[in-house]
Coordinates of C-alpha atoms and ligand atoms in Angstrom, one line a residue:
M1 CA -3.5 -3.6 -16.9
E2 CA -6.0 -4.8 -13.9
N3 CA -7.3 -2.2 -11.9
L4 CA -7.2 -2.6 -7.8
L5 CA -9.4 0.4 -7.3
E6 CA -11.6 2.4 -9.5
A7 CA -13.8 4.6 -7.8
H8 CA -17.3 4.9 -10.0
A9 CA -18.7 8.5 -10.5
V10 CA -18.7 9.5 -6.7
S11 CA -20.4 12.1 -5.3
K12 CA -20.6 13.3 -1.6
K13 CA -22.5 16.8 -0.5
F14 CA -21.6 18.6 3.3
G15 CA -25.2 20.6 3.8
H16 CA -25.3 22.5 0.5
F17 CA -21.3 21.9 -0.2
T18 CA -20.4 18.9 -3.2
A19 CA -17.4 18.5 -2.4
L20 CA -17.0 15.6 -4.9
N21 CA -19.0 16.1 -8.5
N22 CA -18.5 12.8 -9.8
V23 CA -15.9 11.7 -9.8
S24 CA -13.3 8.3 -11.0
I25 CA -10.4 6.7 -10.7
A26 CA -8.5 4.0 -11.6
V27 CA -5.8 2.8 -10.1
P28 CA -3.8 -0.4 -11.6
K29 CA -2.3 -2.7 -9.9
G30 CA 1.2 -2.6 -8.9
S31 CA 0.8 1.5 -10.0
I32 CA 1.6 4.7 -7.5
F33 CA -1.5 6.5 -8.3
G34 CA -1.1 9.9 -6.9
L35 CA -4.3 11.9 -6.5
L36 CA -3.1 15.7 -6.6
G37 CA -5.4 18.9 -6.1
P38 CA -5.4 22.1 -4.2
N39 CA -6.3 22.4 -0.8
G40 CA -10.0 21.8 -0.6
A41 CA -9.9 20.1 -3.4
G42 CA -11.3 16.8 -2.2
K43 CA -8.8 14.6 -2.2
T44 CA -9.1 14.0 1.4
T45 CA -12.8 13.3 1.6
L46 CA -12.3 11.4 -1.8
I47 CA -9.2 9.4 0.4
R48 CA -12.3 9.2 3.7
V49 CA -14.7 6.9 0.9
I50 CA -12.1 4.4 -0.2
N51 CA -11.4 3.9 2.7
Q52 CA -14.8 3.5 4.3
I53 CA -15.0 6.3 6.8
T54 CA -17.5 8.5 4.6
M55 CA -20.7 6.9 2.8
P56 CA -20.9 8.7 -0.7
D57 CA -24.1 10.0 -1.8
S58 CA -24.0 8.4 -5.2
G59 CA -21.5 5.8 -6.6
H60 CA -18.9 3.7 -5.7
V61 CA -16.1 1.3 -5.9
I62 CA -14.5 -1.7 -6.0
L63 CA -11.7 -2.9 -4.6
D64 CA -10.5 -5.9 -6.2
N65 CA -13.5 -6.8 -8.5
E66 CA -15.5 -6.4 -6.0
P67 CA -18.7 -3.2 -4.4
L68 CA -16.4 -2.0 -1.0
Q69 CA -17.6 -4.2 1.8
P70 CA -16.7 -4.0 6.0
H71 CA -14.1 -6.8 5.1
H72 CA -11.6 -5.0 2.7
V73 CA -10.5 -2.8 5.4
R74 CA -7.9 -5.3 6.7
D75 CA -6.2 -5.2 2.8
I76 CA -6.2 -1.2 3.0
G77 CA -3.3 0.6 4.8
Y78 CA -4.3 3.7 5.4
L79 CA -2.3 6.5 6.3
P80 CA -4.5 9.1 8.0
E81 CA -3.7 13.2 7.1
E82 CA -4.8 13.8 10.6
R83 CA -2.1 11.5 12.4
G84 CA -3.5 11.1 16.4
L85 CA -1.6 8.4 18.8
Y86 CA -2.2 8.0 22.5
K87 CA 0.6 10.6 23.8
S88 CA 1.3 9.1 27.1
M89 CA 1.1 5.7 25.5
K90 CA 5.2 4.4 24.6
V91 CA 6.4 3.8 21.4
G92 CA 6.6 0.3 21.6
E93 CA 3.3 -0.4 23.3
Q94 CA 1.4 0.9 20.6
A95 CA 2.6 -0.1 17.4
L96 CA 2.2 -3.8 19.3
Y97 CA -1.7 -2.3 20.0
L98 CA -1.9 -1.4 16.7
A99 CA -0.6 -3.6 15.0
Q100 CA -2.3 -6.8 16.6
L101 CA -6.0 -4.3 16.0
K102 CA -4.6 -5.4 12.0
G103 CA -5.1 -8.4 12.6
L104 CA -1.1 -9.3 13.7
S105 CA -0.6 -12.0 16.3
K106 CA 2.3 -10.4 18.9
S107 CA 4.6 -12.3 18.0
E108 CA 4.5 -11.3 14.4
A109 CA 3.6 -7.4 15.2
K110 CA 7.3 -7.6 17.2
V111 CA 9.1 -9.1 14.5
R112 CA 7.3 -7.5 12.0
L113 CA 8.1 -4.0 13.9
K114 CA 11.9 -5.4 14.7
Y115 CA 12.9 -5.1 11.2
W116 CA 10.9 -1.7 10.0
F117 CA 12.4 0.2 13.5
D118 CA 15.7 -1.1 12.4
R119 CA 15.2 -0.3 8.9
L120 CA 14.4 3.3 9.4
E121 CA 16.6 3.6 12.1
I122 CA 14.1 4.2 15.3
G123 CA 14.6 1.2 17.5
D124 CA 16.2 3.7 21.0
W125 CA 12.3 5.2 20.4
W126 CA 11.1 1.8 21.4
N127 CA 10.2 2.7 25.1
K128 CA 9.6 6.4 24.5
K129 CA 7.0 8.1 25.1
I130 CA 4.5 9.2 22.6
Q131 CA 4.4 12.6 23.8
E132 CA 8.5 13.0 23.8
L133 CA 8.4 12.6 19.9
S134 CA 8.7 15.1 17.3
K135 CA 5.5 15.6 14.7
G136 CA 8.0 13.6 12.0
M137 CA 8.9 11.8 14.7
A138 CA 5.4 10.8 16.0
Q139 CA 5.1 9.9 11.4
K140 CA 7.2 7.4 11.1
I141 CA 6.5 5.4 13.6
Q142 CA 2.3 6.2 11.8
F143 CA 4.2 5.5 8.6
V144 CA 6.2 2.4 9.5
V145 CA 1.9 0.8 12.0
T146 CA 0.4 1.6 8.3
V147 CA 2.4 -0.4 5.9
L148 CA 3.2 -3.5 8.3
H149 CA 0.9 -6.2 8.3
N150 CA 1.6 -6.1 4.0
P151 CA -2.2 -4.6 3.3
K152 CA -2.3 -4.8 -0.7
L153 CA -3.6 -1.7 -0.8
L154 CA -1.5 1.5 0.8
I155 CA -3.5 5.5 1.2
F156 CA -1.0 8.2 2.0
D157 CA -3.5 11.0 2.8
E158 CA -0.3 14.1 2.8
P159 CA 2.7 11.4 3.1
F160 CA 5.2 14.2 3.4
S161 CA 3.7 16.9 4.9
G162 CA 5.3 17.2 8.5
F163 CA 8.6 15.4 7.3
D164 CA 11.5 17.7 6.6
P165 CA 13.6 16.7 3.6
I166 CA 15.9 13.9 4.2
N167 CA 12.7 12.0 6.1
A168 CA 10.6 12.6 3.2
N169 CA 13.4 11.1 1.2
L170 CA 13.5 8.2 2.8
I171 CA 9.4 7.6 3.5
K172 CA 9.4 8.3 -0.3
D173 CA 12.4 5.1 -1.1
E174 CA 10.4 3.3 0.8
I175 CA 6.9 4.0 -1.1
L176 CA 9.1 3.2 -4.7
R177 CA 10.7 -0.1 -2.3
L178 CA 6.6 -1.1 -1.1
K179 CA 5.6 -0.7 -4.9
N180 CA 8.1 -2.6 -6.1
E181 CA 7.0 -5.4 -3.7
G182 CA 4.2 -5.8 -5.3
A183 CA 2.1 -3.1 -3.4
T184 CA -0.1 -0.5 -5.3
V185 CA -0.3 2.5 -3.9
I186 CA -2.5 5.9 -4.0
F187 CA -0.9 9.2 -2.2
S188 CA -2.4 12.7 -2.1
T189 CA -0.4 15.8 -1.8
H190 CA -1.0 19.6 -2.7
R191 CA 3.1 19.6 -3.7
M192 CA 4.3 18.6 -6.5
E193 CA 7.6 18.1 -5.9
S194 CA 7.3 14.3 -4.5
V195 CA 5.4 13.1 -7.8
E196 CA 8.2 12.8 -10.4
E197 CA 9.5 10.4 -8.7
L198 CA 6.7 8.6 -8.3
C199 CA 4.0 8.8 -9.4
D200 CA 3.1 6.9 -12.9
H201 CA -0.5 7.5 -12.9
I202 CA -1.9 10.6 -11.9
A203 CA -5.7 12.6 -10.8
L204 CA -5.7 16.0 -10.6
I205 CA -8.9 17.1 -8.6
H206 CA -9.9 21.4 -8.1
Q207 CA -13.1 22.7 -6.5
S208 CA -14.2 19.1 -6.3
N209 CA -14.3 18.0 -9.3
K210 CA -11.8 15.9 -11.9
I211 CA -10.5 17.7 -14.6
L212 CA -7.1 15.7 -15.4
D213 CA -6.0 12.6 -15.2
G214 CA -4.1 9.4 -16.5
K215 CA -0.6 8.0 -17.3
L216 CA 2.0 11.1 -15.9
I217 CA 3.9 10.8 -19.2
D218 CA 1.1 10.7 -21.8
I219 CA 0.5 13.8 -19.3
K220 CA 3.1 15.6 -20.0
K221 CA 3.4 14.0 -23.8
Q222 CA -0.3 15.2 -23.9
F223 CA 1.2 19.3 -21.8
K224 CA 4.9 19.9 -23.8
T225 CA 5.3 22.6 -25.7
N226 CA 8.0 21.3 -28.5
T227 CA 10.3 23.8 -27.1
F228 CA 13.8 23.2 -26.8
E229 CA 16.6 25.6 -25.1
I230 CA 19.7 25.8 -27.0
G231 CA 23.4 26.9 -26.0
I232 CA 25.8 29.1 -29.7
R233 CA 28.9 29.5 -30.0
T234 CA 29.3 32.4 -32.7
N235 CA 31.7 34.6 -33.4
D236 CA 27.9 37.1 -33.9
D237 CA 25.5 36.5 -31.2
S238 CA 23.7 40.2 -32.1
S239 CA 22.9 38.9 -35.5
L240 CA 22.5 35.3 -34.7
Q241 CA 19.8 35.8 -32.8
K242 CA 18.1 37.8 -35.2
E243 CA 18.9 35.6 -37.2
I244 CA 16.6 32.3 -35.5
A245 CA 14.4 34.5 -34.3
D246 CA 13.4 34.8 -38.3
K247 CA 13.1 31.2 -38.2
F248 CA 12.0 30.4 -35.2
V249 CA 9.2 31.4 -32.3
V250 CA 12.5 32.2 -30.1
S251 CA 12.1 34.0 -26.2
P252 CA 15.2 34.6 -23.8
A253 CA 16.2 31.6 -21.8
D254 CA 17.1 31.6 -17.6
F255 CA 19.3 28.4 -17.5
R256 CA 23.2 28.3 -16.8
T257 CA 25.8 27.7 -18.4
I258 CA 29.7 28.3 -17.6
G259 CA 30.9 30.0 -21.0
D260 CA 28.9 33.5 -22.5
E261 CA 27.3 31.6 -25.5
L262 CA 24.1 32.6 -26.7
K263 CA 21.9 31.3 -25.2
L264 CA 17.3 30.8 -26.3
K265 CA 14.4 28.9 -26.1
V266 CA 12.8 28.3 -29.1
K267 CA 9.2 26.4 -30.1
L268 CA 9.1 24.7 -32.6
T269 CA 6.0 25.5 -35.0
D270 CA 4.5 22.3 -36.5
N271 CA 6.6 21.5 -39.4
L272 CA 9.4 21.8 -37.9
S273 CA 11.2 19.1 -35.8
P274 CA 14.5 18.7 -34.1
N275 CA 16.4 17.5 -35.7
D276 CA 16.1 20.7 -38.5
L277 CA 16.5 22.3 -35.8
L278 CA 19.5 21.0 -34.0
S279 CA 20.7 20.1 -37.9
Y280 CA 20.3 24.5 -38.6
L281 CA 21.8 26.0 -35.4
T282 CA 25.2 23.5 -36.0
S283 CA 25.8 24.8 -39.3
K284 CA 25.4 27.7 -37.4
G285 CA 28.5 27.2 -34.9
E286 CA 29.6 25.3 -31.8
V287 CA 26.0 23.6 -30.2
S288 CA 26.6 23.7 -26.7
H289 CA 23.2 22.7 -25.2
F290 CA 20.4 21.5 -27.3
V291 CA 17.5 20.1 -24.1
E292 CA 13.6 19.3 -24.6
L293 CA 11.8 21.8 -22.0
V294 CA 9.6 18.2 -21.4
P295 CA 6.7 20.1 -18.3
S296 CA 7.0 19.2 -15.0
A297 CA 4.3 17.8 -13.0
N298 CA 3.7 20.8 -11.1
D299 CA 3.7 23.1 -14.9
I300 CA 0.8 20.5 -15.7
F301 CA -0.9 21.5 -12.0
I302 CA -0.8 25.3 -12.3
Q303 CA -2.2 24.8 -16.4
A304 CA -4.8 22.5 -16.0
V305 CA -6.5 25.1 -12.7
K306 CA -5.5 27.6 -14.5
N307 CA -7.5 25.9 -17.8
H308 CA -10.5 24.9 -15.9
Ligands
ADP401 P1 -8.3 18.6 0.4 O1 -8.0 17.2 1.0 O2 -7.8 18.3 -1.0 O3 -7.7 19.4 1.0 P2 -11.2 18.0 1.3 O4 -11.7 16.7 1.1 O5 -10.9 17.6 2.6 O6 -10.1 19.0 0.4 O7 -11.9 18.7 1.7 C1 -13.1 19.2 0.3 C2 -13.5 20.4 1.6 O8 -15.3 20.1 2.1 C3 -13.4 21.4 1.9 O9 -13.9 22.7 1.4 C4 -13.7 20.9 3.2 O10 -13.9 21.9 4.0 C5 -15.1 20.4 3.5 N1 -15.6 19.5 3.7 C6 -14.4 18.2 4.4 N2 -15.9 17.2 5.1 C7 -15.9 18.0 5.3 C8 -16.9 17.7 6.4 N3 -17.2 17.3 7.3 N4 -18.3 18.3 6.8 C9 -18.0 19.3 6.3 N5 -17.2 19.7 4.9 C10 -16.4 19.3 4.7
MG402 MG1 -7.0 16.6 2.6

């Protein structure tokens, strides 16, 4: 798939401190790309390089097959991590002003803002002063202003911080919808909940280095351990448990069911398939639960950082 954005071997030092060390990413057109990593990893620095706010010491960025240039600012909608609006201005006034900075005419900006304010059910905030809004409310306004000019690349730096779960969900749905309408999205986060639902691709940055990247499903396959959660009903749990433990690698399972069956985690060795396990179990009792444990983005994040 063609890439909308490529960062090649980007490095950046602040004094003697290396904030980015030789980091490359490739963001396919039409995808949602998650830039993941603990606090201080270098995510915002990379985002600032892509937005031409920070100059890299070495490396370069390609946007839509062109080396990054000042005019590309118009092609990118950027929600910065440090969010600032002019506190004494009114919401509508400010949104119109920011929209015009992005190159929209006043009349076009009004039409689009009305659409978005209706969508997010914030129409009655138009005449409020920014200082009357909560942090989450102000963030909603900034989200609207970021996406308003339909840029081909959207970059959200920690878009969910500051939102309650309901509004975080609403923003998540809007990001998915923007992708379905053709936008390419990069977002950074140090929290993994949003990653599963949103990301096609991820890059994990840790202490200024990229330590993992690729398609999320491929990474999940790479990190999976062939472990299954099983539940089985028999007349004699303890002898079956012993028998299973002799044949397979087992550990206690902690999932909940409404029954009182024997519950175990079973790890398959390379010579056994899931069907081998399942047919063995069905010969021993009534199987009530059989689920492959796929590592979550959170498991992968913790594992990759620990291994590094
Ligand atoms: P992240 O967004 O992953 O939390 P950042 O990219 O903001 O991390 O920061 C990475 C590291 O670079 C941090 O240790 C931070 O203190 C440092 N850093 C970022 N910007 C500057 C700057 N302008 N001057 C000095 N150090 C900076
Ligand atoms: Mg950051």
